[in-house]
XYZ file of C-alpha atoms in Angstrom:
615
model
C 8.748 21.591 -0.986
C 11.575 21.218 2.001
C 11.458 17.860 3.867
C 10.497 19.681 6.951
C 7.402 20.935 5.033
C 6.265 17.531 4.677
C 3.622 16.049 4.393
C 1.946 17.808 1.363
C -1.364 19.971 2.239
C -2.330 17.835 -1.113
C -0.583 15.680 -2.493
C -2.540 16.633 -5.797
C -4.334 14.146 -8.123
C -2.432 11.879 -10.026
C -2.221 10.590 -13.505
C -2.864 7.191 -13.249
C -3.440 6.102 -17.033
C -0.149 4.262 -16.541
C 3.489 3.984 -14.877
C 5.136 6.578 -17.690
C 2.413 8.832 -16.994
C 2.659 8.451 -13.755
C 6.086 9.357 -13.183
C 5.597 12.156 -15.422
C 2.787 13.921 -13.460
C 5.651 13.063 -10.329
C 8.097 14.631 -12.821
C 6.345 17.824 -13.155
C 4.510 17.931 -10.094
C 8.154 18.511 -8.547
C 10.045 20.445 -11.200
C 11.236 23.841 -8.917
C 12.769 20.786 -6.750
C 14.255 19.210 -10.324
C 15.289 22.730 -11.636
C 17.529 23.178 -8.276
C 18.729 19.980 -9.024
C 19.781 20.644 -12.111
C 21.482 23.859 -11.434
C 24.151 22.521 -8.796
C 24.511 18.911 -11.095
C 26.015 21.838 -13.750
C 27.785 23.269 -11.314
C 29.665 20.001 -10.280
C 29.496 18.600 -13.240
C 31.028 21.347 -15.425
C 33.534 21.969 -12.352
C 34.529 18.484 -12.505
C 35.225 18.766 -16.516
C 36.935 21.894 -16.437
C 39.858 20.657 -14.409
C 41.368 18.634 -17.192
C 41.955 22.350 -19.407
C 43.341 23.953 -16.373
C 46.119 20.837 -15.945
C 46.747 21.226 -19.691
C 47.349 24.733 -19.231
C 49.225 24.725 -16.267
C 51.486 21.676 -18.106
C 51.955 23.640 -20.984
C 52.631 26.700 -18.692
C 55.048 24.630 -17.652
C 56.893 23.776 -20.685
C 56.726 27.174 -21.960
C 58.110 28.679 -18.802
C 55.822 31.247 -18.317
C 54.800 32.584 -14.940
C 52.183 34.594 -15.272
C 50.064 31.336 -17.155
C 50.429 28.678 -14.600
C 49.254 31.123 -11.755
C 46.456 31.641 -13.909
C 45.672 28.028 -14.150
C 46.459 27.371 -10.290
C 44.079 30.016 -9.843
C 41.396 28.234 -12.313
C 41.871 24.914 -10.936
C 41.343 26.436 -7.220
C 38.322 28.069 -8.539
C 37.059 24.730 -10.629
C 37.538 22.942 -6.825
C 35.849 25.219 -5.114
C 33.029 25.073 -7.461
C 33.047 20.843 -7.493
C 32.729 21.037 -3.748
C 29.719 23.277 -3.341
C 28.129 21.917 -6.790
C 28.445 18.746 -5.143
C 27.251 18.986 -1.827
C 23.877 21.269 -2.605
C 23.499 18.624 -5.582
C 23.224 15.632 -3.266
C 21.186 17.781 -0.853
C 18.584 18.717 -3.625
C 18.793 15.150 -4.870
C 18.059 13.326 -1.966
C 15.210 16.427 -0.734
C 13.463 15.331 -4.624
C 13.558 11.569 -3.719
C 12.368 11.710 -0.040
C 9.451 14.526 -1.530
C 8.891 12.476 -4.489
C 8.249 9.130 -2.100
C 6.328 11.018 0.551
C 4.217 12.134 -2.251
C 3.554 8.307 -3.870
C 3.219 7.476 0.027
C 0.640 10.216 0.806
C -1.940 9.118 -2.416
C -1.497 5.756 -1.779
C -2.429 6.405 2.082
C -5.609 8.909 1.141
C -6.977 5.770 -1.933
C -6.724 3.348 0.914
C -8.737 5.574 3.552
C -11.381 5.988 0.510
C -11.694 2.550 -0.610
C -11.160 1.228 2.901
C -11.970 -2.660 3.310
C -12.568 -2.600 -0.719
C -9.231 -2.485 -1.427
C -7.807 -5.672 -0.535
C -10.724 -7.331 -2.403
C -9.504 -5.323 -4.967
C -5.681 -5.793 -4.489
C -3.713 -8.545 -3.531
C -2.447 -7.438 0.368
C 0.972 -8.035 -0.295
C 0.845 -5.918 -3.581
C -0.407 -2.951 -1.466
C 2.689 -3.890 1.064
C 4.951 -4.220 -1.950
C 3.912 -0.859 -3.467
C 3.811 0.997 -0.018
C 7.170 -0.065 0.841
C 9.739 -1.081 -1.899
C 8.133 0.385 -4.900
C 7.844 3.672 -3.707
C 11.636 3.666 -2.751
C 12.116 2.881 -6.239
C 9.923 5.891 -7.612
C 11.989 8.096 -5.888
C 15.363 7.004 -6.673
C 14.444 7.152 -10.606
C 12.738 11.108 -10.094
C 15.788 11.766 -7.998
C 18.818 10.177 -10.252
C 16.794 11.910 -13.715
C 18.037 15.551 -12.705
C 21.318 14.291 -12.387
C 21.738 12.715 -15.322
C 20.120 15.879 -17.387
C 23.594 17.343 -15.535
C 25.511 15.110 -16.922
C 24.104 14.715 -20.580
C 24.333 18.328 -20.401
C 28.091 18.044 -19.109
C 28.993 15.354 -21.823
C 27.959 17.342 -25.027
C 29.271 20.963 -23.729
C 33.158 18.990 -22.696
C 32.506 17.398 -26.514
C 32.089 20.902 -28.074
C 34.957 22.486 -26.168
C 37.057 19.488 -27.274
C 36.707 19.818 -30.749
C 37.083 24.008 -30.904
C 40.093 23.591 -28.380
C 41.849 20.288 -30.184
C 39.917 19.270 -33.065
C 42.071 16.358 -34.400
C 41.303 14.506 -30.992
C 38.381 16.129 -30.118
C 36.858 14.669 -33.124
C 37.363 11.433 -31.727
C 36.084 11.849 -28.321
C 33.150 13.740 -29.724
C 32.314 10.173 -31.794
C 33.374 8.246 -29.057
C 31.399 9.394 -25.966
C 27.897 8.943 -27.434
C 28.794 5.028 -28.625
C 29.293 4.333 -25.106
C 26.736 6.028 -23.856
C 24.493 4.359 -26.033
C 26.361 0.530 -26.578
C 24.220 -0.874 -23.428
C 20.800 0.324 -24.671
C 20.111 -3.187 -26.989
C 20.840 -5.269 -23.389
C 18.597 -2.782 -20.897
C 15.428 -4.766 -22.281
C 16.609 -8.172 -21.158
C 17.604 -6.753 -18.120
C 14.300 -5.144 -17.604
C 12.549 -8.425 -18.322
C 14.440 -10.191 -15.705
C 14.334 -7.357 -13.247
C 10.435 -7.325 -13.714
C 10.448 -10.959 -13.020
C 12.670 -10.591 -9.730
C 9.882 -8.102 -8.789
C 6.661 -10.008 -9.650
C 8.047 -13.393 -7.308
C 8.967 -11.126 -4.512
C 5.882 -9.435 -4.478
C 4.058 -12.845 -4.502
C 6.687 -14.003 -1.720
C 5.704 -10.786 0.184
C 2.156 -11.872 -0.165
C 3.019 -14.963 0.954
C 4.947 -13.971 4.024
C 1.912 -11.418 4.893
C -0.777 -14.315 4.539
C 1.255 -16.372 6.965
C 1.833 -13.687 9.775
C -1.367 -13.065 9.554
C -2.937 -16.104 10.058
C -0.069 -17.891 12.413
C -2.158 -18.261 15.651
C -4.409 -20.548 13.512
C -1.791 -21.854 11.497
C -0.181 -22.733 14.822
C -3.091 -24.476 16.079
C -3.697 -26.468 13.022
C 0.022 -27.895 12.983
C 0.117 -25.965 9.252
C 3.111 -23.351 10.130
C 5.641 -26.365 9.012
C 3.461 -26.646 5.087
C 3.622 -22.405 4.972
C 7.359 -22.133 6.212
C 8.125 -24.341 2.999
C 5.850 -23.104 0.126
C 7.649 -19.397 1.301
C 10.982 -21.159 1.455
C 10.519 -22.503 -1.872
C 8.849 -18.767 -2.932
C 12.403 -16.860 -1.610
C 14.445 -19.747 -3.786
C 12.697 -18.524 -6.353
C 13.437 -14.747 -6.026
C 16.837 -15.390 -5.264
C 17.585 -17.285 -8.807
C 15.672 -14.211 -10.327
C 17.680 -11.848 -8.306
C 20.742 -13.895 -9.753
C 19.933 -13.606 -12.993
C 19.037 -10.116 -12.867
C 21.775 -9.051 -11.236
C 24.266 -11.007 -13.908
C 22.529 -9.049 -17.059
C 23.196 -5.771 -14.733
C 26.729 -6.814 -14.083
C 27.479 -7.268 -17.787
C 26.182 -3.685 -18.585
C 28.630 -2.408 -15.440
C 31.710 -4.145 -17.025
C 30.637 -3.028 -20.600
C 30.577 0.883 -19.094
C 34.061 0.055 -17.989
C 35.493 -1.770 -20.654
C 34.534 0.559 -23.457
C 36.026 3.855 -22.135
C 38.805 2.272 -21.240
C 39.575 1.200 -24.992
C 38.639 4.862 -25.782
C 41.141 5.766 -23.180
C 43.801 4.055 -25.584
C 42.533 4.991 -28.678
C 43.098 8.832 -27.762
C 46.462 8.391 -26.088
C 47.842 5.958 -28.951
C 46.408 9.043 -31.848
C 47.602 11.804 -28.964
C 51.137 10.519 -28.720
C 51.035 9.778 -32.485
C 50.183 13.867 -33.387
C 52.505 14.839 -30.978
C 55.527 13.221 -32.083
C 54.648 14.620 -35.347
C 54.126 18.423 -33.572
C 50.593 18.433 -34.666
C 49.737 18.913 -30.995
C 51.066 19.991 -28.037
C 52.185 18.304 -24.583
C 49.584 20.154 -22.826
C 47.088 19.617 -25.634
C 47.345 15.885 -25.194
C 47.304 16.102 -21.327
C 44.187 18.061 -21.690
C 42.387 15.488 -23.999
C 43.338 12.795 -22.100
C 42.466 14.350 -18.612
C 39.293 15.028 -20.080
C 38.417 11.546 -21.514
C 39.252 10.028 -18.072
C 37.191 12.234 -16.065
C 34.168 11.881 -18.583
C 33.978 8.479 -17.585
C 32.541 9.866 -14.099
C 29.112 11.445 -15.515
C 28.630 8.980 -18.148
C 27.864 6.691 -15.004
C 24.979 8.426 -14.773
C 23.662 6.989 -17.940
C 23.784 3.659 -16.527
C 22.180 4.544 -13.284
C 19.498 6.058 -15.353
C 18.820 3.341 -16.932
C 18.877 1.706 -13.746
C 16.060 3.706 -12.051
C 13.676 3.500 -14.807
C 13.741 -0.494 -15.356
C 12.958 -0.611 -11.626
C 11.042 2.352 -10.852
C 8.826 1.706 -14.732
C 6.887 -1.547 -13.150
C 6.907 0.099 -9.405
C 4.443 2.691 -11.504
C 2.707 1.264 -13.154
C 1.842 -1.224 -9.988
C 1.083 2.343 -7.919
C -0.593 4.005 -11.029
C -2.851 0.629 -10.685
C -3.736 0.960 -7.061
C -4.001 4.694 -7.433
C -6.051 4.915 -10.416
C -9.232 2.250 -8.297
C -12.415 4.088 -7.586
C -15.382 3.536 -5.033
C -17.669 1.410 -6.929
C -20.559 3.336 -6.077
C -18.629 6.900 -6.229
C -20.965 9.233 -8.215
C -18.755 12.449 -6.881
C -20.636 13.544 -4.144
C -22.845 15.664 -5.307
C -24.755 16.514 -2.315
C -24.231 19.298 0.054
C -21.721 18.272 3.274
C -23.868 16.421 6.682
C -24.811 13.301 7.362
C -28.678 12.253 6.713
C -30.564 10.438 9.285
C -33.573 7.923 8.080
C -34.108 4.259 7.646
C -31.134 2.359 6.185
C -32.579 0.297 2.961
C -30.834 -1.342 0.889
C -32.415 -1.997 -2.757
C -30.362 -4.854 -3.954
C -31.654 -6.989 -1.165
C -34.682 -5.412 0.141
C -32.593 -5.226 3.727
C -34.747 -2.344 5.555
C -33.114 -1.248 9.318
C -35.807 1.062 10.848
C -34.091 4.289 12.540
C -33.361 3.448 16.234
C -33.724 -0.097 15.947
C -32.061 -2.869 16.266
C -31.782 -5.214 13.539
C -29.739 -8.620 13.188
C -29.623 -10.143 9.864
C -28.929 -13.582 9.922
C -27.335 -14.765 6.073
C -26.086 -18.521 5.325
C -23.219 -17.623 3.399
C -20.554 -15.360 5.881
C -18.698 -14.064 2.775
C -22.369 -12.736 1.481
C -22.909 -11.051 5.300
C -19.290 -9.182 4.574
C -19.766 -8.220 1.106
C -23.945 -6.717 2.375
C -21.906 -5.269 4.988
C -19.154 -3.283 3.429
C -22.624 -2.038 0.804
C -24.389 -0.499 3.960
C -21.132 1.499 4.548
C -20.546 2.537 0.861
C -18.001 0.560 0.692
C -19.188 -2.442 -2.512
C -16.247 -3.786 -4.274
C -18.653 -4.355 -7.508
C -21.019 -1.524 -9.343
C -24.396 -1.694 -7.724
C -27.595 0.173 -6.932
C -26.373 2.647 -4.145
C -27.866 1.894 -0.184
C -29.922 4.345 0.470
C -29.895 6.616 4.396
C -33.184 8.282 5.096
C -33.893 8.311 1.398
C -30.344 9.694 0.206
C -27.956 7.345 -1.821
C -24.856 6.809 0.384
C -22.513 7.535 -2.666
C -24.198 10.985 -3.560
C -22.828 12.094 -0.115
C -18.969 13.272 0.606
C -17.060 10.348 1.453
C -16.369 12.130 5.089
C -20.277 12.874 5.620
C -21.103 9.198 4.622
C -18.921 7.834 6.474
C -19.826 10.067 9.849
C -23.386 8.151 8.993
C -22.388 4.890 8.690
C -19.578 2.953 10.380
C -18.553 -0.293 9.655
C -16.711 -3.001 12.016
C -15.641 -5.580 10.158
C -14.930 -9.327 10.577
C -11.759 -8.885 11.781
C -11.032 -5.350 12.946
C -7.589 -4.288 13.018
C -6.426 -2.878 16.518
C -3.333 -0.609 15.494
C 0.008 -0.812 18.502
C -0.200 2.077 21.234
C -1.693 2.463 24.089
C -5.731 1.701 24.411
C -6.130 5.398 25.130
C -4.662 6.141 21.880
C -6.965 3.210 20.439
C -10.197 4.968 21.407
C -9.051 8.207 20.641
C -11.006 8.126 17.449
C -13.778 10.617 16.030
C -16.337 10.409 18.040
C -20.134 12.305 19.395
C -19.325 12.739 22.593
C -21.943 11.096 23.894
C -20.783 7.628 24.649
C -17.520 7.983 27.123
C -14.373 5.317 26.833
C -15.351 3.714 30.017
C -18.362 3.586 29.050
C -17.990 1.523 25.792
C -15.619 -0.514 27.475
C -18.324 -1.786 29.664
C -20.732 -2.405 27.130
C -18.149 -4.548 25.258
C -17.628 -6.440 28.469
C -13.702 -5.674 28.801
C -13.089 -6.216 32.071
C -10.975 -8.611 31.971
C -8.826 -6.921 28.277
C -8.005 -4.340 30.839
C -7.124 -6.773 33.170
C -5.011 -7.925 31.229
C -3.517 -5.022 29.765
C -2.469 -3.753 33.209
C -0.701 -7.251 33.839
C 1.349 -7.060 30.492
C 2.578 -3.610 30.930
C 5.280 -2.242 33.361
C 5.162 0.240 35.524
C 1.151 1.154 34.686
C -1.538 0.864 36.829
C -3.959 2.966 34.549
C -5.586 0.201 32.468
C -6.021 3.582 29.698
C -2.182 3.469 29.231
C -1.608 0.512 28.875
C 0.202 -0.871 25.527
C -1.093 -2.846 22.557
C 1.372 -4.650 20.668
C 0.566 -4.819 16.740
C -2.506 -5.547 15.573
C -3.430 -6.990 19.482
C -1.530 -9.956 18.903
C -1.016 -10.385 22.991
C -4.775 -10.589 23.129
C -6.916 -13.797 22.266
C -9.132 -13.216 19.456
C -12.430 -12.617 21.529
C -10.334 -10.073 23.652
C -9.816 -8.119 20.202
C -13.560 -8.542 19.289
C -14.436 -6.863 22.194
C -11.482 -3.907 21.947
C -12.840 -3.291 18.747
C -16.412 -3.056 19.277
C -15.712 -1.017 22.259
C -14.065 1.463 19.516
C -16.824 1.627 17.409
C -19.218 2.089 20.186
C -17.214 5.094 21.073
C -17.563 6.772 18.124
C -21.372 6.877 18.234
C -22.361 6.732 14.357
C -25.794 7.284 13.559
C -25.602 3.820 11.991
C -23.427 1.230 13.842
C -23.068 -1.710 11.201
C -21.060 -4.701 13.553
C -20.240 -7.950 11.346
C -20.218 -10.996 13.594
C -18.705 -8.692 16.961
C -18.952 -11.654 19.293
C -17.695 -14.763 16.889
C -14.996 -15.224 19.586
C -16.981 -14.753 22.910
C -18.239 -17.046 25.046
C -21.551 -17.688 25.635
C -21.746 -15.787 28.989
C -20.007 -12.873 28.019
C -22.070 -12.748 24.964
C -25.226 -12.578 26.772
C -23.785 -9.435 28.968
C -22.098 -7.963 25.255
C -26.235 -8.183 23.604
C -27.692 -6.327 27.029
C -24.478 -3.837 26.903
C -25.230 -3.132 22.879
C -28.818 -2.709 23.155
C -28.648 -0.387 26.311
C -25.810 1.813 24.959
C -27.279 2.263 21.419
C -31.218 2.879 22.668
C -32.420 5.321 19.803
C -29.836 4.231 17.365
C -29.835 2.828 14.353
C -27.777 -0.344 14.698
C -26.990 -3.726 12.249
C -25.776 -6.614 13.241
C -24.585 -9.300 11.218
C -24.533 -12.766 13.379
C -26.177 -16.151 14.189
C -25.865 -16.052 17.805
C -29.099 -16.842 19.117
C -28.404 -14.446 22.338
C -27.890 -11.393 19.842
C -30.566 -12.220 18.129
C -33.097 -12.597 20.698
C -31.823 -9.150 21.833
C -32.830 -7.671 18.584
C -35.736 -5.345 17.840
C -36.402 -7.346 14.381
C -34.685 -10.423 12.342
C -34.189 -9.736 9.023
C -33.077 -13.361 7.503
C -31.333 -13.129 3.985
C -31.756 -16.714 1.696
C -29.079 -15.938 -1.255
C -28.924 -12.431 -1.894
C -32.843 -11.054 -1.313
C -34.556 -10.722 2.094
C -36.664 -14.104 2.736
C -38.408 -13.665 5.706
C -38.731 -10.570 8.652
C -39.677 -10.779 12.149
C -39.176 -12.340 15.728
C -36.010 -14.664 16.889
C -38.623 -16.595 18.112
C -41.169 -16.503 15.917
C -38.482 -17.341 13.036
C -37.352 -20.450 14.994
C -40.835 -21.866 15.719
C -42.250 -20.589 11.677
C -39.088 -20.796 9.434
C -37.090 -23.742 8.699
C -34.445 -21.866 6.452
C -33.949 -19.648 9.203
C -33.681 -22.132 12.416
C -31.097 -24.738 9.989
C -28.923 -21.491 10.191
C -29.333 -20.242 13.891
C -29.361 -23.295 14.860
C -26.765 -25.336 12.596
C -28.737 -28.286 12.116
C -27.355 -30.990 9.552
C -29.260 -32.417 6.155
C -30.123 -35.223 8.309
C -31.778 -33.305 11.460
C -33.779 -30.744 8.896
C -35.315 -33.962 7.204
C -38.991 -34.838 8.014
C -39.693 -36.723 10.759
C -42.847 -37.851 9.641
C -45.963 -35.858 10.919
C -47.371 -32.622 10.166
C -47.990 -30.120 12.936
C -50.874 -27.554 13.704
C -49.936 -23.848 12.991
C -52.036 -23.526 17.012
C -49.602 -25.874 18.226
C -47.395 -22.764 17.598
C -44.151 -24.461 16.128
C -44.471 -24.691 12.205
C -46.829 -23.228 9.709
C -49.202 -25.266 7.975
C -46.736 -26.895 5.613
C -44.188 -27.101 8.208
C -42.511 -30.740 9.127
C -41.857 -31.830 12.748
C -37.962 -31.808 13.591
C -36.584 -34.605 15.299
C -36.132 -35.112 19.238
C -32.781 -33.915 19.170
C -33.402 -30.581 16.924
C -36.488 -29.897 19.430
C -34.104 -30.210 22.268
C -31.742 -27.840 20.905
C -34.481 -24.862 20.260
C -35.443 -25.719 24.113
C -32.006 -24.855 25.145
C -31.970 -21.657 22.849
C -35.212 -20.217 24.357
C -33.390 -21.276 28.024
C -30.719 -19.123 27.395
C -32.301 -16.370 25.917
């Protein structure tokens, strides 16, 4: 795989077990890349070493007189150039072309497991783990399956230059061949403090990361509350903290760098002090000991390597196993997909809490706990974050489907729908029927004024279709987003439309127009709406009103306000005190409460008049 190839047609399917594992499946997964590698890091490598025999020959040449040898060894050392500089340059080409293959890889499974667990994930995840894997930790994968070729090159390297040593000079090469393996392996007892502290580093940025996310996210109502000033220090205080780790970290690492220093240059002195000391006695020759000690000072280059190794793997080892744990999270409801590709087409039902939505209905559900409407919500799409009994479409459990066929069934518009940055053409350009047209969906949603407002922040466009939407519609006020986004999902045209509080943000008036646009534009479709709005509500071919987790009560808006006291303390947000008996009963023909019903208060009466006003 070239970088130009990229992306992968399939990125395959990884071994998640753990971060070893998993950069052993990378490993393998990319070993005609590694194998390249390898070849031209021998090339270099074993250019690089061989210069130190053609100086000694070309010394000794030299002192011998002789012609015909030193043109030799001119002729080797032009070759043993020639050979560094291509060995070189197609080794840093294959290296880098394995680390940018190797990340796009990480980058591609971690981008397909967040399209299939979709809102699930950050229930599952910590959002600013996701961002740290996504982002830093997949850098760090790379660099370690990139740098691991090399250093093969080099061990390689190391243990042929040892071999020649000792055939070509055996008193010295005796000692180098002792030597060279102590320092590659005197930092090994301090690379598992330095790990530790490295790990730490990593675990408080990723929480600072989190931190920072959390904030961005929520600084329009962090703004409003006066709490930016509270958030800018508990992330100051966060970054402190990752800076002393850094510190400390980087000390340990800077202790091992002036170890791989220190040590071959005392073994730099031990072979020139025993060199000189078999010369003088004739034991060896001049070009002998120039040979030895060319050698031992070049060596020092490769056994760098070792270090770096070591490097990669203390950071890349936790960036694994922190991808190898997003990677290795399932659907909760996955059973494979057993069933034959297209969508079904039925009555949505719901087992776990009796929730039935007839086919081409309308159907608000009205729940007193939000977090329970989200969590019912993401298990009509497929989508539960917990093991469950599966929702079932037209009879069919959602999780026997294909995730691409269940999810052409059912769509899901969450809470707070993400708008991605482009232009709003680009934003509706998503899979869709073909029935329902952009401008079309636009209406329904009531964006007249979005577009407005669109055209007015973008120069030099008068099309309202091309105009640009800065990340995540942070321009727009939040019931200008609600209304972008459910003008998306309208466009799409699912055979279930699932919509979790759409008009939270909306005024009243435009909320009325949004419930006529919905109803029109979905006519013979099978649509859900999570919300309390009385106007949606009253729009609604049935109420389905949810006490806990089980279905309490089914029927009218109205006939839920008048029957149901649950139901109207919800819709209509009345307090302990207003739901408390007022003293008489009432007569089910007076048509406000059941038999056992108790008569609100004046002021909870007046409120269901205005309710039935407006609706």
């Amino acid at each position: 795989m070239q970088i130009q190839d990229l992306p992968y047609p399939d990125p395959g399917a990884p071994d998640a077990r753990s971060g070893p594992r998993f950069l052993w499946w990378l490993f393998r997964n990319q070993l005609s890349g590694q194998l390249r590698s390898l070849a031209w890091g021998l090339l270099h490598f074993i250019s690089v070493a061989s210069l130190p025999f053609c100086v000694g020959a070309a010394v000794q040449a030299a002192v011998d007189r002789s012609g015909g040898r030193l043109a030799m060894a001119g002729g080797l050392m032009a070759l043993a150039c020639a050979g560094n500089a291509v060995g070189d340059t197609f080794l840093h080409r294959a290296a880098v072309t394995n680390w940018i293959t190797a990340a796009a890889r990480v980058q591609q499974l971690l981008g397909r497991k967040a399209a299939t667990l979709g809102s699930a994930l950050t229930r599952r995840v910590a959002a600013g783990e996701v961002v740290a894997v996504s982002t830093g930790d997949v850098e760090k994968i790379g660099w370690f399956v990139e740098a691991l070729s090399r250093f093969t090159a080099a061990a390689v390297t190391i243990v042929l230059v040892c071999a020649g040593l000792v055939i070509y000079q055996p008193a010295l090469g005796v000692v180098v061949a002792v030597g060279l393996p102590v320092l590659a392996i005197a930092v090994l007892p301090l690379l598992p403090r330095a790990t530790r502290r490295a790990d730490v580093q990593r675990e408080k940025a990723g929480r600072a990361t989190e931190l920072a996310s959390d904030t961005v996210a929520g600084l329009r109502v962090l703004r409003g509350i006066g709490g930016e000033d509270l958030f800018l220090d508990r992330y100051r205080r966060a970054s402190q903290e990752v800076r002393h780790a850094a510190v400390r970290s980087a000390r340990m690492w800077s202790l091992i760098a002036a170890i791989q220093v220190l040590l071959p240059g005392l073994l730099l002195i031990t072979v020139v002090w025993y060199g000189v000391r078999l010369a003088r006695e004739g034991r060896i020759t001049v070009g002998e000991l120039v040979t030895v000690y060319s050698s031992v000072m070049l060596l020092t280059y490769p056994i760098r390597h070792f270090e770096e190794i070591a490097m990669a793997y203390s950071f890349s080892r936790p960036s694994a196993r922190r991808a190898a744990h997003v990677l290795s999270l399932e659907r909760a409801t996955d059973s494979g997909g057993s069933r034959a590709a297209g969508a079904p087409a039925g009555d949505l039902y719901d087992p776990a809490t009796g929730l039935l939505a007839p086919a081409g209905r309308l159907t608000a559900v009205v729940c007193g706990d939000p977090d329970a409407a989200g969590r019912l919500a993401e298990r009509l799409g497929g989508h539960a974050s917990q093991q469950g009994t599966p929702v079932l479409l037209g009879g069919v459990p959602l999780d026997e489907l294909p995730l691409d066929s269940a999810r052409e069934a059912v769509l899901v518009q969450d809470k707070d729908p993400v708008l991605l940055s482009g232009t709003l053409r680009e934003l509706l350009d998503v899979p869709a029927s073909g029935a329902v047209g952009p401008r079309e969906a636009l209406d329904a949603a009531q964006c007249g004024d979005v577009l407005a407002a669109l055209v007015q922040g973008s120069l030099g466009s008068d099309d309202p279709m091309d105009a640009r939407i800065t990340e995540r519609g942070r321009s727009l006020s939040g019931g200008q987003r609600q209304r972008l986004a459910l003008a998306r999902s309208l466009v799409t045209d699912p055979e279930v439309l699932v919509l979790d509080e759409p008009t939270s943000a909306v005024d009243s008036h435009t909320e009325a127009r949004i419930a006529q646009g919905l109803r029109g534009l979905r006519a013979g479709r099978t649509t859900v709406v999570f919300t309390s709005s009385p106007l949606l509500l009253d729009r609604a071919d049935q109420v389905v009103f949810l006490h806990g987790d089980t279905v309490a009560v089914v029927g009218g808006h109205r006939e839920l306000v008048r029957g149901e006291p649950r139901y109207r303390a919800v819709v209509t947000r009345e307090t302990e005190d207003e739901a408390a008996p007022a003293g008489a009963r009432v007569r089910r023909d007076e048509g406000l409460l059941p038999d056992d019903g108790v008569l609100p208060d004046d002021g909870v009466l007046r409120r269901l008049e205005e309710i039935e006003e407006t609706a």
